[in-house]
PDB file of N, CA and C in Angstrom:
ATOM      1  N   UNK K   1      15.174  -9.611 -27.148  1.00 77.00           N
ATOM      2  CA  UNK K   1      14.712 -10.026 -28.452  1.00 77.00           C
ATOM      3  C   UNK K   1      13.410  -9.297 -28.758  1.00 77.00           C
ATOM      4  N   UNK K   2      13.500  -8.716 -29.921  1.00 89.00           N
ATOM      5  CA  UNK K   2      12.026  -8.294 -30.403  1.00 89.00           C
ATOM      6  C   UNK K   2      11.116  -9.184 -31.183  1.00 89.00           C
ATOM      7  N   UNK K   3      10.083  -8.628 -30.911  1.00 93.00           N
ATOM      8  CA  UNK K   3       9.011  -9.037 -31.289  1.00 93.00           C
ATOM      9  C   UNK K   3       8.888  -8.926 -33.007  1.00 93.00           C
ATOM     10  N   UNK K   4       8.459  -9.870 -33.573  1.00 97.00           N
ATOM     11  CA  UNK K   4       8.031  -9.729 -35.083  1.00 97.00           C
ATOM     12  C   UNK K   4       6.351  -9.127 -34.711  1.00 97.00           C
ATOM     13  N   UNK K   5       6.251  -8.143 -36.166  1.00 96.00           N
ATOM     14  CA  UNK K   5       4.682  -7.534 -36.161  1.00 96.00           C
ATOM     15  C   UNK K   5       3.249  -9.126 -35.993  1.00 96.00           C
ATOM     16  N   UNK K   6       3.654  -9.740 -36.789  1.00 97.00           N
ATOM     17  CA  UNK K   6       2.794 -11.432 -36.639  1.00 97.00           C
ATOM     18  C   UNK K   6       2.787 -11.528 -35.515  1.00 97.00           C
ATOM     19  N   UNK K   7       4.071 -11.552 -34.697  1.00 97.00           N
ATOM     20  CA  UNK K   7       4.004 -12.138 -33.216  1.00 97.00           C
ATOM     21  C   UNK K   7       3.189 -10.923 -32.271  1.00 97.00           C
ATOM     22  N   UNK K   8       2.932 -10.201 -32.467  1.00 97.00           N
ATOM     23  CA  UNK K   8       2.653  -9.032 -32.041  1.00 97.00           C
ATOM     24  C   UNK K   8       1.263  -9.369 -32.370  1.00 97.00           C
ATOM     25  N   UNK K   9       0.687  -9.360 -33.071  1.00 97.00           N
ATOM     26  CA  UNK K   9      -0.402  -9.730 -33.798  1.00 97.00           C
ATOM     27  C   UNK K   9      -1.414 -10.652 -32.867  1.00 97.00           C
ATOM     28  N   UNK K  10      -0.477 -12.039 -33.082  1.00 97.00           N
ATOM     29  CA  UNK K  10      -0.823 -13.390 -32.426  1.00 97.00           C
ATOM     30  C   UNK K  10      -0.900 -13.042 -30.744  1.00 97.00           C
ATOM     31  N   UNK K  11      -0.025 -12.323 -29.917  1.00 97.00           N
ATOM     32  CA  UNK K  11      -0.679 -12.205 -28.765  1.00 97.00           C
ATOM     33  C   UNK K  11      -1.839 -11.091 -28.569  1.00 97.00           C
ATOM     34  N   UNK K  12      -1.800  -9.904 -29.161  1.00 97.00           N
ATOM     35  CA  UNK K  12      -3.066  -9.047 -29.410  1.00 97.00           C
ATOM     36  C   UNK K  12      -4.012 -10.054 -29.427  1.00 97.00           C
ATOM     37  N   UNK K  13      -3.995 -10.695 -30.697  1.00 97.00           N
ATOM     38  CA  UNK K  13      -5.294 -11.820 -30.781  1.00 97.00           C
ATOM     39  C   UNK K  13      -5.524 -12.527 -29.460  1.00 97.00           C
ATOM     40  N   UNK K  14      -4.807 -13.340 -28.956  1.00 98.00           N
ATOM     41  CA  UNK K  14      -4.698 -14.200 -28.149  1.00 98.00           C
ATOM     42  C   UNK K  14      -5.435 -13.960 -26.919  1.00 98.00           C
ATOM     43  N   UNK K  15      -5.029 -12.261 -26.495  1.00 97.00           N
ATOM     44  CA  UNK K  15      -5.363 -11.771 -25.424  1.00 97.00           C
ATOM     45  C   UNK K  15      -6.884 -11.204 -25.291  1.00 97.00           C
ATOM     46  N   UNK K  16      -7.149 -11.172 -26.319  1.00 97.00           N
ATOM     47  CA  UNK K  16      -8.265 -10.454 -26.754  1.00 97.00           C
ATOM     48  C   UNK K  16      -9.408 -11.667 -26.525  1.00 97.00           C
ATOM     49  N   UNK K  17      -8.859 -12.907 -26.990  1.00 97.00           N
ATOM     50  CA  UNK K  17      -9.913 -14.037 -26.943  1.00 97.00           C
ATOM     51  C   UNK K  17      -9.990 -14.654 -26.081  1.00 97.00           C
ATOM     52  N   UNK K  18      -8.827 -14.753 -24.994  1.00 98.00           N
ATOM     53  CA  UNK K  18      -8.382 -15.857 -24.006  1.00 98.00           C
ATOM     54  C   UNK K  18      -8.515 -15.167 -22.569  1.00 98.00           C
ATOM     55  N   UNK K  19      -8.292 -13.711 -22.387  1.00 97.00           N
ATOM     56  CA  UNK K  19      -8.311 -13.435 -21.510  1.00 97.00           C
ATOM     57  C   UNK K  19      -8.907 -11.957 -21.154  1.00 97.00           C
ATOM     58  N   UNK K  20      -9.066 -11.978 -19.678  1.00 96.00           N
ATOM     59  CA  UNK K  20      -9.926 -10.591 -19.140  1.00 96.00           C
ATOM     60  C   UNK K  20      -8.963 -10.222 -18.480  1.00 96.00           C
ATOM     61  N   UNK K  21      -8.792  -8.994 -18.279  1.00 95.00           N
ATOM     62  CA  UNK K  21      -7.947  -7.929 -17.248  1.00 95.00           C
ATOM     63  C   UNK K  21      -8.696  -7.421 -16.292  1.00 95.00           C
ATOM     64  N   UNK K  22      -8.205  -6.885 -15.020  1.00 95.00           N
ATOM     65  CA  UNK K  22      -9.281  -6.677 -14.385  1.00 95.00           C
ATOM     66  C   UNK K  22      -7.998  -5.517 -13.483  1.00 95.00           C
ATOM     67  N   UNK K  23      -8.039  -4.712 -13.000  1.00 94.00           N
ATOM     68  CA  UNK K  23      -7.427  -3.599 -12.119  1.00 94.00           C
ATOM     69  C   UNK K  23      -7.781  -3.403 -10.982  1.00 94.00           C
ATOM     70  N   UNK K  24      -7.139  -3.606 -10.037  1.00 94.00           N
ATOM     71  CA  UNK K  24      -7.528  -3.001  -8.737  1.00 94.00           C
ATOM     72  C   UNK K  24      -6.604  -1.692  -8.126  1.00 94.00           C
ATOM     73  N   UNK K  25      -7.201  -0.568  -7.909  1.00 97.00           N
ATOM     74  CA  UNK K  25      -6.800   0.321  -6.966  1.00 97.00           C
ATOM     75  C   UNK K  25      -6.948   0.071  -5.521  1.00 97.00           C
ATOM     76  N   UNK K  26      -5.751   0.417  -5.063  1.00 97.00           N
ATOM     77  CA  UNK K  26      -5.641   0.324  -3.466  1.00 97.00           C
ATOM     78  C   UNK K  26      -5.132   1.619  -3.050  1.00 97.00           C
ATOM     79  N   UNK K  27      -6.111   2.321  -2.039  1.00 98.00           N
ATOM     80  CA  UNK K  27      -5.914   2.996  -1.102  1.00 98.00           C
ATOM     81  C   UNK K  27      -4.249   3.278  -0.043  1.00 98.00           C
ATOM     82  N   UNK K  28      -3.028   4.160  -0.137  1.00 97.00           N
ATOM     83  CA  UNK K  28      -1.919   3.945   0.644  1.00 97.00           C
ATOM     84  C   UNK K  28      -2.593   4.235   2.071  1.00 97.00           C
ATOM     85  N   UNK K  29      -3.831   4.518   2.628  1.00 97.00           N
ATOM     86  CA  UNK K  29      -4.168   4.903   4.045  1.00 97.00           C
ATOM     87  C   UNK K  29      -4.918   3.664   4.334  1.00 97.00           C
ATOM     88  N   UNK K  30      -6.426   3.938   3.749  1.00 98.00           N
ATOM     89  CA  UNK K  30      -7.128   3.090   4.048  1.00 98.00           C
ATOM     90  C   UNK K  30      -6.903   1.493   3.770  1.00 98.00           C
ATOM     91  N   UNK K  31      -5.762   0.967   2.816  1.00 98.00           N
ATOM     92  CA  UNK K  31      -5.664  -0.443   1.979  1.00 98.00           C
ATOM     93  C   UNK K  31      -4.226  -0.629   2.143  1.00 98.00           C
ATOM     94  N   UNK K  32      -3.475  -0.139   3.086  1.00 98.00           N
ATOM     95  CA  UNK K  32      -2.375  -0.210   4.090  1.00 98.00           C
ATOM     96  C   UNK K  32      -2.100  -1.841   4.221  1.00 98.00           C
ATOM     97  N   UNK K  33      -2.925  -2.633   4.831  1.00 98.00           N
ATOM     98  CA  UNK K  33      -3.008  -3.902   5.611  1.00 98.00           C
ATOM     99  C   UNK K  33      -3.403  -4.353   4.012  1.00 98.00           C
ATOM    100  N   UNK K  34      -3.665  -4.756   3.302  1.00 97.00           N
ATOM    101  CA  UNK K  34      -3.799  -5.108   1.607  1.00 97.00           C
ATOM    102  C   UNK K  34      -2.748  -4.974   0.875  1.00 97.00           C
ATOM    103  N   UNK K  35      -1.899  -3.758   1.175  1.00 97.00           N
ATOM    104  CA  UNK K  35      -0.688  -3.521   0.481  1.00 97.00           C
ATOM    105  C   UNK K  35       0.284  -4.381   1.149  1.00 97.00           C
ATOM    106  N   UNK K  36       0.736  -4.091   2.345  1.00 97.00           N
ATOM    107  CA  UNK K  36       1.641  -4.736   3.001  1.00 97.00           C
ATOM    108  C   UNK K  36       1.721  -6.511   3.105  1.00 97.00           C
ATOM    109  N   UNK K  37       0.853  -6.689   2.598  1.00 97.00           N
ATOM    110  CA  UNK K  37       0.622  -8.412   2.589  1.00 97.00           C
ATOM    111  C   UNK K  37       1.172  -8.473   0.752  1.00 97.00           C
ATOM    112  N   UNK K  38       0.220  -7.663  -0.204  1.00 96.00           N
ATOM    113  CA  UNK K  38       0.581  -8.364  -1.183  1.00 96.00           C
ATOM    114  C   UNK K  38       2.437  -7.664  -1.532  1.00 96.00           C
ATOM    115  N   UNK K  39       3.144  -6.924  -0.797  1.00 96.00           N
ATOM    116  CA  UNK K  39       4.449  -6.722  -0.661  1.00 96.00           C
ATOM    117  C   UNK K  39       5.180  -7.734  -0.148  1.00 96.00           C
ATOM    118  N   UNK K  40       4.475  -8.218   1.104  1.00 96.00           N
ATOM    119  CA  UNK K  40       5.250  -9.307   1.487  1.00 96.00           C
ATOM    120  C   UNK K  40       5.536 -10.881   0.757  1.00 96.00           C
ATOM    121  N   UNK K  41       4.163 -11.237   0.284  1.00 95.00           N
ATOM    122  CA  UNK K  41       3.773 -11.975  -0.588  1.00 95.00           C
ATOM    123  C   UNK K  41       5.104 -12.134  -1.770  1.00 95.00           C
ATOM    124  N   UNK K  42       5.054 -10.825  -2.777  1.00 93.00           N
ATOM    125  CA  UNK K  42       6.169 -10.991  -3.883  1.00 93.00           C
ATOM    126  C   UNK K  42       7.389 -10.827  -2.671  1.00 93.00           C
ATOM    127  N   UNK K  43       8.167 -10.494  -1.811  1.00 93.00           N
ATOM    128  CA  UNK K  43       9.452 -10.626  -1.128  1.00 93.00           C
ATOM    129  C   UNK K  43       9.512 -12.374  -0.890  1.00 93.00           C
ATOM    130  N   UNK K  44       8.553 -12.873  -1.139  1.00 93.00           N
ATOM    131  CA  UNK K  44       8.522 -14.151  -0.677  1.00 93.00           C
ATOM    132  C   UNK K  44       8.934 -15.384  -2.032  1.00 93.00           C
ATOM    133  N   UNK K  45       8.694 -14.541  -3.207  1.00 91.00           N
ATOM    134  CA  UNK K  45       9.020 -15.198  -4.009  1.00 91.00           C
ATOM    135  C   UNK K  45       7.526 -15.882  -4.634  1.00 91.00           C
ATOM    136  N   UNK K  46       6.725 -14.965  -4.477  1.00 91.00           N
ATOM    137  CA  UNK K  46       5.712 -15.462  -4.874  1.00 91.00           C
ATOM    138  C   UNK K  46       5.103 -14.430  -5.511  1.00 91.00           C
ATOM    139  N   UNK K  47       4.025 -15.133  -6.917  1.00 94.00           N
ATOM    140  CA  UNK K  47       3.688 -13.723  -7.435  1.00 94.00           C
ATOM    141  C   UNK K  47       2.151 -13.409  -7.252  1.00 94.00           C
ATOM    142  N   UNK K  48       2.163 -11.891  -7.126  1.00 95.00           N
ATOM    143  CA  UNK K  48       0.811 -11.515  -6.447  1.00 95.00           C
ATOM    144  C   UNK K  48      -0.753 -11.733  -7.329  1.00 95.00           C
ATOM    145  N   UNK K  49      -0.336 -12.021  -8.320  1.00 95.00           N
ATOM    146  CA  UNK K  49      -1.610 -12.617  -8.808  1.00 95.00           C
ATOM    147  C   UNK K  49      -2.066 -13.771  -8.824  1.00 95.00           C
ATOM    148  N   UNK K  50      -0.856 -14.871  -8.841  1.00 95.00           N
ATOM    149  CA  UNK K  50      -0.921 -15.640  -8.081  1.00 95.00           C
ATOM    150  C   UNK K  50      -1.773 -16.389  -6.974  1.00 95.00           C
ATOM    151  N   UNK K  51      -1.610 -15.229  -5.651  1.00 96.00           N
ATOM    152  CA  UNK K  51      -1.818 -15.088  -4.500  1.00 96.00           C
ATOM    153  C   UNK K  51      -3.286 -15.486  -4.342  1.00 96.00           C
ATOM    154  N   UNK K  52      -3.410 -13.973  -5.288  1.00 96.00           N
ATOM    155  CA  UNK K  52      -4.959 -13.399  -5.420  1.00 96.00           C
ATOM    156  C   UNK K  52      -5.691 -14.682  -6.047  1.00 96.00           C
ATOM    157  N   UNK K  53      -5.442 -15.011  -6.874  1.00 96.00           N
ATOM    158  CA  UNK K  53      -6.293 -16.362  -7.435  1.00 96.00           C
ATOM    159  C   UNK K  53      -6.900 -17.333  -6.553  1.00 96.00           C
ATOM    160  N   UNK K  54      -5.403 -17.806  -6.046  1.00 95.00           N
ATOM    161  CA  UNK K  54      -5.527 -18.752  -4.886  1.00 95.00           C
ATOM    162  C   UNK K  54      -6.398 -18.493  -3.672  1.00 95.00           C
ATOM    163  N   UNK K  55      -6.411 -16.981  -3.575  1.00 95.00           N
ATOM    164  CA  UNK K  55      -7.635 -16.830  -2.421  1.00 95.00           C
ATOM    165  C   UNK K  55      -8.804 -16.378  -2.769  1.00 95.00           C
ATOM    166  N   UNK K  56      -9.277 -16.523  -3.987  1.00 95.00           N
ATOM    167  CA  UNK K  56     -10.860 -16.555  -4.645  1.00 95.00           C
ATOM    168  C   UNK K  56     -10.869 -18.096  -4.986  1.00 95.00           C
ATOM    169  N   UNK K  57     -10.061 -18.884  -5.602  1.00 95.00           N
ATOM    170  CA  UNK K  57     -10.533 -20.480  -5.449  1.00 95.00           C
ATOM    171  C   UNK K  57     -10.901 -21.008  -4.429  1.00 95.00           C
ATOM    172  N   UNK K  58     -10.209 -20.597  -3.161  1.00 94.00           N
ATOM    173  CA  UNK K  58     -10.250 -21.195  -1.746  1.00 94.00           C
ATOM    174  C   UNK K  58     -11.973 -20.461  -1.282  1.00 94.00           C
ATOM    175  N   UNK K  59     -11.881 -19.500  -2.110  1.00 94.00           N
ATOM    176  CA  UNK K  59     -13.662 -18.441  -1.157  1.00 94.00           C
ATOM    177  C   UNK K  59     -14.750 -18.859  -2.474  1.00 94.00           C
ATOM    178  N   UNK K  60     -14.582 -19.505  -3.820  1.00 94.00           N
ATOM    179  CA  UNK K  60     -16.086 -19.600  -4.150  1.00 94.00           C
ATOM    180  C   UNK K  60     -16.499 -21.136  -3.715  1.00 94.00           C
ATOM    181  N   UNK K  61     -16.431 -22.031  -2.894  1.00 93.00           N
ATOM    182  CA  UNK K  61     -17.457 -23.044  -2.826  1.00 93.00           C
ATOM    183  C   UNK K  61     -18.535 -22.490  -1.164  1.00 93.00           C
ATOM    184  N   UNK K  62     -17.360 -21.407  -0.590  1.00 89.00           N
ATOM    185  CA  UNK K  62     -18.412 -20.691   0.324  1.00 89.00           C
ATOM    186  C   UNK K  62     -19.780 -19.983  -0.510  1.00 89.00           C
ATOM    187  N   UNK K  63     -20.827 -19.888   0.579  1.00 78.00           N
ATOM    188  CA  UNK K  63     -21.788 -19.849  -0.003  1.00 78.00           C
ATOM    189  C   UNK K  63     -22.246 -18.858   0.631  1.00 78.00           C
ATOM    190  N   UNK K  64     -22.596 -17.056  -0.105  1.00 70.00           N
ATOM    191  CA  UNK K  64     -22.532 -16.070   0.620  1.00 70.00           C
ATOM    192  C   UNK K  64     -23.569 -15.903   1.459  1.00 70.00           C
TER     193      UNK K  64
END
């Protein structure tokens, strides 16, 4: 199903106000042991951002 231009519109907007993007590059040598977890992770039926969330909620009441 396509998108109407409004609807198109309304998430542009949406995204723009509601949310941040953020990118990570990973290394295939050095970020090996990073990759292979968040691979295993989605084989698991789980999704990798997900993941990632869940293990920055669990690390900010540590106190650096």
């Amino acid at each position: 199903m396509t998108q109407t231009k409004a609807e198109l519109r309304a998430k542009a907007k949406y995204n723009k106000t509601k949310t941040r993007t953020y990118c990570l590059r990973l290394n295939l040598k050095t970020d090996k042991d990073i990759i292979g977890k968040l691979d295993y992770v989605s084989k698991c039926g789980l999704s990798k951002q997900g993941y990632i969330k869940q293990l920055i909620r669990e690390d900010i009441p540590k106190k650096f």
